[in-house]
Coordinates of C-alpha atoms in Angstrom, one line a residue:
Chain A
M1 CA -41.7 52.1 11.5
R2 CA -42.0 48.9 13.3
R3 CA -41.4 46.9 10.1
L4 CA -37.7 47.7 9.6
P5 CA -36.4 46.0 12.7
L6 CA -38.6 43.0 12.0
L7 CA -37.2 42.7 8.5
L8 CA -33.7 43.1 9.9
V9 CA -34.2 40.4 12.4
A10 CA -35.6 38.2 9.7
I11 CA -32.6 38.8 7.4
V12 CA -30.2 38.0 10.2
L13 CA -32.0 34.8 11.1
V14 CA -32.1 33.6 7.6
A15 CA -28.4 34.5 7.1
A16 CA -27.5 32.7 10.3
A17 CA -29.5 29.6 9.3
A18 CA -27.9 29.6 5.9
L19 CA -24.4 29.9 7.3
A20 CA -24.8 27.6 10.3
R21 CA -24.1 24.4 8.3
P22 CA -21.1 25.6 6.3
V23 CA -19.6 27.1 9.5
R24 CA -20.3 24.0 11.5
R25 CA -18.8 21.9 8.7
L26 CA -15.7 24.1 8.6
V27 CA -15.2 23.9 12.4
R28 CA -15.7 20.2 12.5
S29 CA -13.4 19.7 9.5
W30 CA -10.7 21.8 11.1
E31 CA -10.9 19.7 14.2
A32 CA -10.6 16.5 12.1
R33 CA -7.7 17.8 10.0
V34 CA -4.8 15.5 9.0
A35 CA -1.3 15.7 7.8
V36 CA -0.6 13.5 4.8
A37 CA 2.4 11.2 4.9
G38 CA 3.5 9.6 1.7
G39 CA 3.0 9.9 -2.0
S40 CA 0.4 7.4 -2.9
M41 CA -2.1 10.2 -3.8
A42 CA 0.3 12.2 -5.9
P43 CA 0.2 14.4 -7.8
G44 CA -3.1 15.7 -6.4
I45 CA -2.3 15.3 -2.8
Q46 CA 1.3 15.3 -1.7
D47 CA 3.4 14.3 1.2
G48 CA 3.2 16.9 3.9
D49 CA -0.2 18.4 2.8
W50 CA -2.6 19.4 5.6
L51 CA -6.2 18.5 4.7
L52 CA -9.4 19.4 6.4
V53 CA -11.6 16.4 6.7
D54 CA -15.4 16.6 6.9
P55 CA -16.1 13.9 9.5
D56 CA -19.8 13.9 8.8
A57 CA -19.6 13.5 5.1
W58 CA -20.5 9.8 4.9
R59 CA -23.0 9.7 7.7
T60 CA -25.9 10.4 5.2
D61 CA -24.4 10.0 1.8
A62 CA -22.5 6.9 0.4
P63 CA -19.4 7.7 -1.4
V64 CA -19.3 7.2 -5.2
P65 CA -16.3 6.2 -7.3
G66 CA -13.9 9.1 -7.5
D67 CA -14.6 10.4 -4.0
L68 CA -11.7 11.0 -1.7
V69 CA -12.0 9.2 1.6
L70 CA -10.2 9.1 5.0
L71 CA -10.5 5.6 6.4
A72 CA -9.2 3.3 9.0
D73 CA -6.6 0.8 7.7
P74 CA -8.4 -2.5 7.8
R75 CA -5.1 -4.2 8.9
L76 CA -4.5 -1.8 11.8
P77 CA -7.6 0.3 12.5
E78 CA -5.8 3.0 14.5
R79 CA -3.9 3.9 11.4
L80 CA -5.5 6.3 9.0
L81 CA -5.3 6.2 5.3
V82 CA -6.3 8.6 2.6
K83 CA -7.5 6.9 -0.7
R84 CA -10.0 7.3 -3.5
V85 CA -13.0 5.2 -4.0
H86 CA -12.4 3.1 -7.1
A87 CA -15.6 1.1 -7.1
R88 CA -18.6 0.2 -5.0
L89 CA -19.0 -3.5 -5.0
P90 CA -22.4 -5.3 -5.2
D91 CA -22.0 -6.4 -1.5
G92 CA -21.8 -2.8 -0.4
T93 CA -18.0 -2.8 0.3
L94 CA -15.7 -0.3 -1.3
D95 CA -12.6 -0.8 -3.5
V96 CA -10.2 2.0 -2.6
R97 CA -7.1 2.9 -4.5
G98 CA -4.3 5.4 -4.4
D99 CA -3.9 7.8 -7.3
A100 CA -0.3 6.7 -7.8
P101 CA -0.7 2.9 -8.2
D102 CA 3.0 2.1 -8.0
A103 CA 3.4 3.8 -4.7
S104 CA 0.1 2.7 -3.1
T105 CA -1.0 -0.1 -0.8
D106 CA -4.7 -0.3 -1.2
S107 CA -7.6 -2.6 -1.9
R108 CA -5.4 -4.4 -4.4
T109 CA -3.5 -5.7 -1.4
F110 CA -5.9 -5.6 1.6
G111 CA -9.1 -6.1 -0.3
P112 CA -12.3 -4.1 -0.2
V113 CA -13.2 -2.1 2.9
E114 CA -16.4 -1.8 4.8
P115 CA -18.3 1.6 4.5
G116 CA -18.1 1.7 8.3
S117 CA -14.4 2.1 8.2
L118 CA -14.8 5.6 6.5
L119 CA -13.9 8.4 8.8
G120 CA -14.6 11.4 6.6
R121 CA -14.0 13.2 3.4
P122 CA -10.9 15.3 2.8
W123 CA -12.0 18.4 1.0
L124 CA -9.8 21.4 1.7
R125 CA -6.1 21.8 1.6
V126 CA -4.7 24.5 3.9
V127 CA -1.0 23.8 3.8
P128 CA 1.1 24.5 1.7
L129 CA -0.6 27.9 1.2
R130 CA 0.4 28.1 -2.4
R131 CA -1.6 25.0 -3.2
A132 CA -4.4 25.8 -0.7
G133 CA -7.9 25.1 -1.9
R134 CA -10.4 22.4 -2.6
V135 CA -9.1 18.9 -3.2
R136 CA -11.2 16.3 -5.0
Chain B
M1 CA 7.1 28.2 13.7
D2 CA 5.3 27.9 17.1
L3 CA 2.1 29.0 15.4
R4 CA 2.6 26.3 12.8
R5 CA 3.2 23.7 15.6
A6 CA 0.1 24.9 17.4
L7 CA -2.0 24.5 14.3
A8 CA -0.5 21.3 13.0
P9 CA -2.8 18.3 12.7
S10 CA -2.5 15.8 15.5
R11 CA -3.4 13.0 13.1
T12 CA -1.5 11.6 10.2
A13 CA -3.2 10.1 7.2
H14 CA -1.0 7.6 5.5
A15 CA -0.7 7.7 1.8
H16 CA 2.2 5.4 1.2
C17 CA 3.0 1.9 0.6
D18 CA 2.8 -0.9 3.2
I19 CA 3.0 -1.1 7.0
P20 CA 6.0 -3.3 6.5
C21 CA 9.0 -1.6 4.9
G22 CA 7.7 -1.8 1.4
I23 CA 11.0 -3.0 0.2
Y24 CA 10.7 -5.9 -2.3
D25 CA 13.6 -7.3 -4.1
P26 CA 14.0 -10.7 -5.7
A27 CA 17.7 -10.6 -4.7
Q28 CA 16.5 -12.0 -1.3
A29 CA 15.1 -15.1 -2.9
R30 CA 18.2 -15.4 -5.2
I31 CA 20.7 -15.3 -2.4
E32 CA 18.8 -18.1 -0.5
A33 CA 18.6 -20.1 -3.8
E34 CA 22.3 -19.6 -4.4
S35 CA 22.9 -21.1 -0.9
C36 CA 20.9 -24.1 -1.9
Y37 CA 23.0 -24.5 -5.1
R38 CA 26.3 -24.3 -3.1
M39 CA 25.1 -26.7 -0.5
I40 CA 24.3 -29.3 -3.2
E41 CA 27.8 -28.8 -4.7
K42 CA 29.4 -29.2 -1.3
Y43 CA 27.3 -32.2 -0.5
H44 CA 28.5 -34.0 -3.6
A45 CA 32.1 -32.9 -3.1
S46 CA 32.4 -34.3 0.4
S47 CA 32.6 -37.8 1.8
D48 CA 32.2 -36.7 5.4
E49 CA 28.8 -38.0 6.4
V50 CA 28.4 -35.4 9.2
F51 CA 29.3 -32.6 6.8
R52 CA 26.9 -34.0 4.2
A53 CA 24.1 -34.1 6.7
R54 CA 24.8 -30.4 7.6
C55 CA 24.7 -29.5 3.9
L56 CA 21.3 -31.1 3.6
S57 CA 20.0 -29.5 6.7
V58 CA 21.2 -26.0 5.6
K59 CA 19.9 -26.6 2.1
E60 CA 16.4 -27.5 3.3
A61 CA 16.2 -24.4 5.6
R62 CA 17.5 -22.1 2.8
A63 CA 15.0 -23.6 0.3
E64 CA 12.2 -22.9 2.6
E65 CA 13.4 -19.3 2.9
T66 CA 13.6 -19.1 -0.9
K67 CA 10.0 -20.1 -1.2
H68 CA 9.0 -17.6 1.4
H69 CA 10.7 -14.7 -0.4
I70 CA 9.2 -15.8 -3.7
D71 CA 5.8 -15.8 -2.0
V72 CA 6.4 -12.3 -0.7
M73 CA 7.1 -11.0 -4.2
W74 CA 4.1 -12.8 -5.6
H75 CA 1.6 -11.8 -2.9
D76 CA 2.8 -8.5 -1.8
Y77 CA 4.8 -6.9 -4.5
F78 CA 3.0 -7.8 -7.7
K79 CA -0.3 -6.0 -8.4
P80 CA -3.1 -6.6 -11.0
E81 CA -1.6 -4.1 -13.4
H82 CA 1.7 -6.0 -13.4
L83 CA -0.3 -9.1 -14.4
E84 CA -1.6 -7.2 -17.5
K85 CA 2.0 -6.5 -18.5
Y86 CA 3.2 -10.0 -17.7
P87 CA 0.3 -12.5 -18.2
D88 CA 2.6 -15.4 -17.2
L89 CA 3.3 -13.7 -13.8
H90 CA 1.2 -16.2 -11.8
D91 CA 2.6 -19.1 -13.7
V92 CA 6.2 -18.1 -13.2
C93 CA 5.8 -17.4 -9.4
W94 CA 3.9 -20.6 -8.9
K95 CA 6.6 -22.6 -10.8
A96 CA 9.3 -20.9 -8.8
A97 CA 7.7 -21.7 -5.5
K98 CA 7.2 -25.3 -6.6
Q99 CA 10.8 -25.5 -7.8
A100 CA 11.9 -24.2 -4.3
S101 CA 10.0 -27.1 -2.8
L102 CA 11.7 -29.5 -5.2
V103 CA 15.1 -28.2 -4.3
K104 CA 14.3 -28.6 -0.7
R105 CA 14.1 -32.4 -1.2
T106 CA 16.6 -33.1 -4.0
V107 CA 20.4 -33.0 -4.3
D108 CA 20.2 -32.6 -8.1
L109 CA 22.2 -29.5 -9.0
E110 CA 20.2 -29.1 -12.2
E111 CA 17.0 -28.5 -10.2
A112 CA 18.8 -25.7 -8.2
K113 CA 19.9 -24.1 -11.5
K114 CA 16.3 -24.2 -12.7
L115 CA 15.2 -22.5 -9.5
L116 CA 17.8 -19.7 -10.1
A117 CA 16.5 -19.2 -13.6
L118 CA 12.9 -18.9 -12.4
I119 CA 13.9 -16.3 -9.8
D120 CA 15.7 -14.4 -12.6
R121 CA 12.4 -14.3 -14.5
I122 CA 10.7 -12.8 -11.4
D123 CA 13.6 -10.4 -11.3
E124 CA 12.9 -9.4 -14.9
M125 CA 9.3 -8.7 -14.1
W126 CA 10.2 -6.8 -11.0
K127 CA 12.5 -4.6 -13.1
G128 CA 10.0 -4.3 -15.9
T129 CA 7.4 -3.0 -13.4
N130 CA 9.6 -0.2 -12.0
G131 CA 10.3 -2.4 -9.0
P132 CA 13.8 -1.0 -8.2
A133 CA 12.6 2.6 -8.2
A134 CA 9.4 1.9 -6.4
T135 CA 10.8 -0.3 -3.6
R136 CA 14.5 0.4 -3.1
M137 CA 15.7 3.1 -0.8
P138 CA 17.8 5.7 -2.7
A139 CA 21.4 5.3 -1.8

């Protein structure tokens, strides 16, 4: 019965390969987590939420309208913003907006942003626990 | 609580209004414009040349401030969706800023009155776009 261990090894290898990416994504996203300050993304994302952010999300794919993005504030790059892509402009820049327009400073004020200013994709809320889960 | 602190994100993602305070209120422009109005009144009421010169100097400085505060409302507070509600928004702000320039160089009280009326129209648009709730600190 030399076949069984081989099969087992094969299954383990396949499982590890299948899990490697999601696990890596989760670990990287945990390291890149942010606390949200302010209500410009209400009601979906609220003041005080903790979000896991996939820092690799936009390395290969370009965001499309509707995607959540973490980005550097074009006026003060060390400051992080969370916004939603409103439109991709013909020149490749992005119009980003808050979900609550009256409480948001966004591309309407500071203009479109460069794709290079994107720092990741917020995708999972971990705090508060009662609202934990995917955000989109 | 210690666990929470240990797990807490070290980074903050901002989802609020502006880096500046986000407080926008046409009252700032109005107070400066009222100063202009009073300075013109006092200018005409006095025969003291030194006092009159001070009135002009103060008025010109206040008119410049008025214009600045009108510009802040125009550029920073008002947003495209406000323009949809008030199609004459640009026209009113432009006229108000121009009127402030006019008040800077005139001693005609009527022009100062017109400036106040234009600022009051900005105030109406500010109130009509939820300005007080969006930008004023709760007391």
